[in-house]
Short mmCIF file of C-alpha atoms in Angstrom, two decimals:
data_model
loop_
_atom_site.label_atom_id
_atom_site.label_comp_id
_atom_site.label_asym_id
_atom_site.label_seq_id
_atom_site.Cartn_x
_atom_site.Cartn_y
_atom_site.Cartn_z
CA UNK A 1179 12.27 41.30 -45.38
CA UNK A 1180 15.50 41.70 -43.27
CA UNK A 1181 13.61 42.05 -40.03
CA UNK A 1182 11.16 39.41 -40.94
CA UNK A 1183 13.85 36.66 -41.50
CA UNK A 1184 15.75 37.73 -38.15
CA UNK A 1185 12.92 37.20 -36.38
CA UNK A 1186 12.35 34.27 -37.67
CA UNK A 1187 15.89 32.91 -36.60
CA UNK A 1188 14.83 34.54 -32.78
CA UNK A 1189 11.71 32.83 -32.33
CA UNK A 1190 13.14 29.57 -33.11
CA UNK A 1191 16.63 30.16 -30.63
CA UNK A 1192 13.83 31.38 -28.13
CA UNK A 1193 11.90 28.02 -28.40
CA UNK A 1194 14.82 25.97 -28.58
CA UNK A 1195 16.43 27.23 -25.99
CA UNK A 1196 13.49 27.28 -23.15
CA UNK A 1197 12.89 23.14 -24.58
CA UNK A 1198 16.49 22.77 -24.00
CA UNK A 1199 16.22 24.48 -20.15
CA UNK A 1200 13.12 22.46 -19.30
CA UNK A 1201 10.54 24.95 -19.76
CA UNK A 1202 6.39 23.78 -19.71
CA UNK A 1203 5.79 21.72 -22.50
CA UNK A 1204 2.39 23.50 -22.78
CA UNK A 1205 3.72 26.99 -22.71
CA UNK A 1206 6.29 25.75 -25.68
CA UNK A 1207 3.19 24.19 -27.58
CA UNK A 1208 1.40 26.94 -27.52
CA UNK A 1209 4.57 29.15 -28.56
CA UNK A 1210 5.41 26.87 -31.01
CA UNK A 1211 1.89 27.21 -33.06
CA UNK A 1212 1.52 30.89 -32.72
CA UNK A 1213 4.77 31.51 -34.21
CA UNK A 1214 4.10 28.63 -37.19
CA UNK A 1215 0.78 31.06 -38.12
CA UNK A 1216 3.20 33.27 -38.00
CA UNK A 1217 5.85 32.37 -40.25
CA UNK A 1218 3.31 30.37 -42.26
CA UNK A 1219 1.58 34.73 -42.53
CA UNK A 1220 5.04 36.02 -43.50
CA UNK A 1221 5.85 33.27 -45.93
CA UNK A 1222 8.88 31.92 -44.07
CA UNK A 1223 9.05 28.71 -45.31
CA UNK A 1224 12.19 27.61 -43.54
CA UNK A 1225 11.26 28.73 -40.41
CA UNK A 1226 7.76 27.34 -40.69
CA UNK A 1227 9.26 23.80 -41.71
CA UNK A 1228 11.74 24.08 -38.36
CA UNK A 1229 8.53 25.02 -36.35
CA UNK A 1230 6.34 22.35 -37.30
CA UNK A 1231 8.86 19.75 -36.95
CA UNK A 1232 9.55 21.20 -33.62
CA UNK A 1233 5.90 21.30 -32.49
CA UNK A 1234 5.41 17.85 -33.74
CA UNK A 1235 8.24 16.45 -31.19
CA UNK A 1236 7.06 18.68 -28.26
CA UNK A 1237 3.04 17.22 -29.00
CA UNK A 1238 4.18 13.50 -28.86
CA UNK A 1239 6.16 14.61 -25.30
CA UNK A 1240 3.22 16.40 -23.77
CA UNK A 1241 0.71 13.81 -25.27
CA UNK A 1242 -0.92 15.60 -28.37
CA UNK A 1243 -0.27 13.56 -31.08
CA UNK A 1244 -4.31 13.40 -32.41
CA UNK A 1245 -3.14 17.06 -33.72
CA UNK A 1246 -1.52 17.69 -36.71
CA UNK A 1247 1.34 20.74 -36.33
CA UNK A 1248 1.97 20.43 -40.09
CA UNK A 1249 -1.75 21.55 -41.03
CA UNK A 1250 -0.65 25.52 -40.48
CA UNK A 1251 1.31 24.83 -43.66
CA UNK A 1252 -2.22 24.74 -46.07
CA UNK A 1253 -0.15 24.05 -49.76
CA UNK A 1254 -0.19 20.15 -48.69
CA UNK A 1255 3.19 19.95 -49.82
CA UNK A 1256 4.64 19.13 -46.43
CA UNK A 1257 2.58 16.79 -44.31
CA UNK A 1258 5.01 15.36 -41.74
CA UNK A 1259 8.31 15.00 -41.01
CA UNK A 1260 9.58 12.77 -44.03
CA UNK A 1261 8.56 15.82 -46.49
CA UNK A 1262 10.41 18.08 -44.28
CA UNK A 1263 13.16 16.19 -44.64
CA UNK A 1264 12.60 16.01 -48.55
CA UNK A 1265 12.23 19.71 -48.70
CA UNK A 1266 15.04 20.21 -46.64
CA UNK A 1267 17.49 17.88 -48.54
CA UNK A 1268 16.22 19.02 -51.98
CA UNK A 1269 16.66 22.93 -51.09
CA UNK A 1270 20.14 22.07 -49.21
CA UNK A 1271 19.16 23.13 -45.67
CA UNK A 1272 21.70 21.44 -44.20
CA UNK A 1273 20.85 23.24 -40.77
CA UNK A 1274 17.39 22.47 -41.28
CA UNK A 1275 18.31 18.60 -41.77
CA UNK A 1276 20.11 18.55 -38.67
CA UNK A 1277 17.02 20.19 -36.78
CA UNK A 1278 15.20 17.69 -38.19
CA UNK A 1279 17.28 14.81 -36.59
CA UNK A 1280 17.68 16.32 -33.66
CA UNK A 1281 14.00 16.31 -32.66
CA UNK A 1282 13.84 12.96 -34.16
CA UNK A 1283 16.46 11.89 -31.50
CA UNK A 1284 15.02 13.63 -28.66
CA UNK A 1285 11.66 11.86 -29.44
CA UNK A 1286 12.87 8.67 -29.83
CA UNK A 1287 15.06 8.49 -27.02
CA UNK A 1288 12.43 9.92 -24.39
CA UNK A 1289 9.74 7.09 -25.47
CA UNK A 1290 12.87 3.92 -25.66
CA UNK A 1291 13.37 3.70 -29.04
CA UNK A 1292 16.66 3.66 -28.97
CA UNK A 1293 17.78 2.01 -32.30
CA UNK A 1294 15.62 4.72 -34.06
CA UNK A 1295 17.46 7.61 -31.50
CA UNK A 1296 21.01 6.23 -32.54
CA UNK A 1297 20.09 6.19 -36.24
CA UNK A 1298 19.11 9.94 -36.17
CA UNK A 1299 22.08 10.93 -33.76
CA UNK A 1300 24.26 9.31 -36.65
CA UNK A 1301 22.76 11.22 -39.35
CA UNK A 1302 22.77 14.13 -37.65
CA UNK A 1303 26.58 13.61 -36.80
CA UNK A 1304 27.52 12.88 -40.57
CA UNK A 1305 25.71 16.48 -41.12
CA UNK A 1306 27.22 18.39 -38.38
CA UNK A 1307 30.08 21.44 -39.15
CA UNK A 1308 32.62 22.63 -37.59
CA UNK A 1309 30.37 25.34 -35.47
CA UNK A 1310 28.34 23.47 -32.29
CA UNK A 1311 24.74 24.82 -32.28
CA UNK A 1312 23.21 24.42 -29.05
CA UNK A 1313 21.28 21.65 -30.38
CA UNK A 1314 24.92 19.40 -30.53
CA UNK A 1315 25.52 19.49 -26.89
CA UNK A 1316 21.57 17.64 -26.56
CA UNK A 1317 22.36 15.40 -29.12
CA UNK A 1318 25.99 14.43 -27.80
CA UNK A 1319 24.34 13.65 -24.43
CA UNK A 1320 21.68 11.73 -25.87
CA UNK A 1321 23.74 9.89 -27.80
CA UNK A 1322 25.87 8.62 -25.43
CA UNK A 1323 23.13 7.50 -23.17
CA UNK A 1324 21.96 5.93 -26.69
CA UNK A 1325 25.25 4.15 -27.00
CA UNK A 1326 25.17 2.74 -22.95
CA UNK A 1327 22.14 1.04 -23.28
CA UNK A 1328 22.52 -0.51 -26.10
CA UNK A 1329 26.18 -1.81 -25.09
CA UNK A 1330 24.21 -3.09 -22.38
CA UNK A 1331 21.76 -4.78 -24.56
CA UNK A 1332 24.30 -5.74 -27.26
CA UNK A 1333 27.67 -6.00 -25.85
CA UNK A 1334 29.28 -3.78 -28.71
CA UNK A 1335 32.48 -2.44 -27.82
CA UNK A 1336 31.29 0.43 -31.03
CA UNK A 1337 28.70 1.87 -28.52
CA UNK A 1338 30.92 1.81 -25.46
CA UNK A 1339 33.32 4.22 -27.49
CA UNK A 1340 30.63 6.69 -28.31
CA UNK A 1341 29.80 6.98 -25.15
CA UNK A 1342 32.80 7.24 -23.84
CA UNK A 1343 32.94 10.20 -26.55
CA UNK A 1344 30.48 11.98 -25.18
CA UNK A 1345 31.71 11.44 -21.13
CA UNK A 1346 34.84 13.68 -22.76
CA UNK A 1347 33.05 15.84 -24.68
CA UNK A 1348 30.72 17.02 -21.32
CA UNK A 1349 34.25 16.85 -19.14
CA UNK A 1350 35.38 19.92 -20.64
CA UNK A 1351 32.34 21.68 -21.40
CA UNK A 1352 31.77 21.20 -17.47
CA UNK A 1353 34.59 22.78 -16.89
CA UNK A 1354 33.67 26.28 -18.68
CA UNK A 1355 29.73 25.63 -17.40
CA UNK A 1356 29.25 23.60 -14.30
CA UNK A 1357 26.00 24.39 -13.57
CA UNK A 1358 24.52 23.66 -17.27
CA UNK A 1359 26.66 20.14 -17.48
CA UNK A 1360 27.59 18.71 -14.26
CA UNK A 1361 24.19 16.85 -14.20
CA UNK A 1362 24.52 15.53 -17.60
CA UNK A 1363 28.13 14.67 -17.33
CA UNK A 1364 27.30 12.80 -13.67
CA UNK A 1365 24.33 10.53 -15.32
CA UNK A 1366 26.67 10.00 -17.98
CA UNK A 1367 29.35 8.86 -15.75
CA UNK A 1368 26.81 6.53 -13.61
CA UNK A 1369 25.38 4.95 -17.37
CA UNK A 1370 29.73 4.11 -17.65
CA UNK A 1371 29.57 2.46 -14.55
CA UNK A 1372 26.37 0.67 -15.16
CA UNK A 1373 28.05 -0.73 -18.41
CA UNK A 1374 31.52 -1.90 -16.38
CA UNK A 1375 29.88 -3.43 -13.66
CA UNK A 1376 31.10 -0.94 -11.13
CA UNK A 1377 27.67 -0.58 -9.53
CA UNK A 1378 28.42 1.74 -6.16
CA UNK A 1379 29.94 4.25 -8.06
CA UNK A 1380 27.15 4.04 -10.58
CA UNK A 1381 24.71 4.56 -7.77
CA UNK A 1382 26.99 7.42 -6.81
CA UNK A 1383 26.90 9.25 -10.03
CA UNK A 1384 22.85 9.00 -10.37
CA UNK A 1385 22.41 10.59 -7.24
CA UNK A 1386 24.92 13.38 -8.23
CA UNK A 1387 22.85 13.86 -11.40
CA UNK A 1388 19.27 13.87 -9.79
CA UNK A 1389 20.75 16.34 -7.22
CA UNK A 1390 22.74 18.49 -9.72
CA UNK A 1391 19.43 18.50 -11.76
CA UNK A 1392 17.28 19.14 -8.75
CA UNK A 1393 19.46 22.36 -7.94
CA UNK A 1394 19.80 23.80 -11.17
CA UNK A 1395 16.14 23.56 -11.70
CA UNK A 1396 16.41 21.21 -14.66
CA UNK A 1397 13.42 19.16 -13.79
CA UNK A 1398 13.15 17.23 -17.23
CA UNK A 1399 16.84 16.20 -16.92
CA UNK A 1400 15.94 15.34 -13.14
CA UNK A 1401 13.06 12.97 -14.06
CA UNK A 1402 15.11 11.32 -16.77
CA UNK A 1403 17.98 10.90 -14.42
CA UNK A 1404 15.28 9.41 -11.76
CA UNK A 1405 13.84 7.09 -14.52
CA UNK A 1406 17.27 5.54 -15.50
CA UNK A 1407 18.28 5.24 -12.08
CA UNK A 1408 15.12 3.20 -11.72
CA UNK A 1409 16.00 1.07 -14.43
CA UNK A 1410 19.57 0.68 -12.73
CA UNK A 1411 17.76 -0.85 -9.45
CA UNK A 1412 15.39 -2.91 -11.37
CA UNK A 1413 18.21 -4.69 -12.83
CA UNK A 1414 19.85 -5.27 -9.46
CA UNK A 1415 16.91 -6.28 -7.89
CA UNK A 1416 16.34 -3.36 -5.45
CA UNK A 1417 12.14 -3.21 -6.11
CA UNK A 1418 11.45 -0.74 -3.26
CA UNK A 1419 14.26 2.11 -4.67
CA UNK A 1420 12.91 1.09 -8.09
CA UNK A 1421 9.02 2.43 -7.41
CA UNK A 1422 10.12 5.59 -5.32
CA UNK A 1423 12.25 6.62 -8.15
CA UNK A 1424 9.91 5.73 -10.94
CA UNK A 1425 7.45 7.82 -9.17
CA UNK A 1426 9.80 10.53 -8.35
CA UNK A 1427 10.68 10.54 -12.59
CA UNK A 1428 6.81 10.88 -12.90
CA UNK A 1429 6.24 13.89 -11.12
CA UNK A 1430 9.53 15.56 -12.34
CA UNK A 1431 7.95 14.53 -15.87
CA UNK A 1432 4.21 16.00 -14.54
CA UNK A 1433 5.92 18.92 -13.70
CA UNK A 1434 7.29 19.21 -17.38
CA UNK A 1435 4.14 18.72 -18.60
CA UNK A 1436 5.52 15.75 -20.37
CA UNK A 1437 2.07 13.60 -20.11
CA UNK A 1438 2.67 11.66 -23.30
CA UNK A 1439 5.83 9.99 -21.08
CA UNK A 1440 3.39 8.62 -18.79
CA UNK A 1441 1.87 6.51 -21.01
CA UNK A 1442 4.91 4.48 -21.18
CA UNK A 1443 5.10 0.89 -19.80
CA UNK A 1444 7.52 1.75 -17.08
CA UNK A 1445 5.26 4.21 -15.62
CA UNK A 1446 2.17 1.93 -15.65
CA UNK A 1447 2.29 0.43 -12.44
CA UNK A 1448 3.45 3.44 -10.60
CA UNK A 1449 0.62 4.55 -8.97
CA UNK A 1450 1.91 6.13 -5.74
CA UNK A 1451 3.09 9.49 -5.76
CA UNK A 1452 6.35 10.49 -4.71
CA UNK A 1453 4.96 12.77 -1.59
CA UNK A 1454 4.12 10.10 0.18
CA UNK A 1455 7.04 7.79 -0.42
CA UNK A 1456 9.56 10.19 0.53
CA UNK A 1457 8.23 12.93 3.12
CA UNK A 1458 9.06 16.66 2.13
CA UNK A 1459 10.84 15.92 -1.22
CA UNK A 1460 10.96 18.75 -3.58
CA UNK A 1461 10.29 18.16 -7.24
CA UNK A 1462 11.93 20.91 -9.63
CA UNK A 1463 13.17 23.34 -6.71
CA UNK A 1464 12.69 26.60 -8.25
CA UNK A 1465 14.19 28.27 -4.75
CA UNK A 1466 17.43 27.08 -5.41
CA UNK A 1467 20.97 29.28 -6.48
CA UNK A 1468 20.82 30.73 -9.33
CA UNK A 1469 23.43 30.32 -12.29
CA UNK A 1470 26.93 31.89 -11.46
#
């Protein structure tokens, strides 16, 4: 039983972790079903609940959600995410409540819903413990991209704070990890920026992050940090660098395997691919250093 349950706890670290580095969408799909038969097989119920929840956030990103991850589990008892989330509170899986959240966040924040992502980064803050799962260092950057937009769409000096938080929290983490936080920390600096008005240094800090992204070979973080910058230049008007980088955040997202992004409204009218709007650009590098 030993083995079984450590195994378990391995196949969901080795899922989380390649979601977390920007690994296929499909390949993690595919992952995450065969190893919900088999915890589902083994009778691994907490496992099996942390699997489907996680499959259900990885089929809205790669644009599956006509399937239903939870029908592995064939008792009925837990059909989507809010009976998770029962069974999870009533069994006191605190872990497993935070899991929960977490994808809730990631979801909601990749398709703009970003009341719903600051709800679940709360709740999964008023769970958290004194140990950081890898998961926290997601939801802390998350969250404070959460928190700039809506100061910028509410003017609440609450939000500005938690971003701020999370600016500090990435400065020292950079400093242990450069090449897993620079880009993160950089697209949180330029989101600061965006939010004081200090627009060069904001456009500064999104190119860091694209490039940081670009060489690390984080091309999920790299389309996100193309897509916001593209929000940045729709705001001030600059059309031209708007399109190129909404079509540059396509193809990063493409490249993810993240169709289910595509479908959103910013995407819509971005029908030129990035190839042809900047010659010889390279989505995703894979040929570039490799961590220290």
């Amino acid at each position: 039983v030993g083995d079984i349950e450590f195994a378990a706890i391995s196949s969901k670290g080795y899922i989380h972790h390649g979601f977390i580095s920007g690994s296929s969408l499909a390949t993690i799909e595919r992952e995450c079903a065969a190893i919900s038969l088999e915890m589902m097989q083994s009778n691994q119920l907490h496992s099996l609940v942390w699997c489907m929840n996680h499959h259900a956030m990885i089929m809205a990103l790669n644009g599956k959600q006509g399937r239903d991850p939870f029908a592995v589990y064939k008792n009925g008892s837990i059909n989507n995410y809010h009976d998770a989330l029962a069974y999870a509170e009533t069994t006191g899986r605190r872990r497993l409540m935070r899991a929960i959240y977490s994808n809730r966040l990631v979801e909601a924040f990749f398709f703009g819903r970003y009341s719903e992502a600051m709800d679940m980064a709360e709740k999964y803050r008023n769970e958290s413990e004194i140990s950081m799962p890898i998961e926290h260092v997601l939801n802390s950057f998350l969250e404070g991209l959460t928190a700039f937009h809506l100061a910028r769409s509410e003017s609440c000096s609450r939000w500005m704070e938690l971003g701020e938080n999370s600016i500090h929290s990435f400065r020292s983490w950079a400093v242990h990890s450069a090449w897993n936080f620079d880009n993160k920390l950089f697209l949180l600096e330029a989101e600061s920026y965006f939010c004081h008005g200090q627009y060069d240094k904001a456009e500064e800090k999104y190119q860091s992050a694209i490039e940081s992204s670009r060489l690390h070979r984080f091309v999920h973080e790299e389309g996100l940090a193309c897509e916001l910058f593209g929000s940045f230049c729709k705001t001030r008007g600059k059309s031209s660098k708007h399109i190129e980088l909404m079509a540059r955040a396509r193809d990063c997202y493409k490249k993810w395997e993240a169709y289910g992004l595509l479908e959103k409204d910013c995407f819509k009218n971005c029908d030129t691919s990035c190839d042809s709007i900047i010659p010889g650009l390279s989505i995703g590098n894979e040929k570039g250093d490799s961590p220290p």
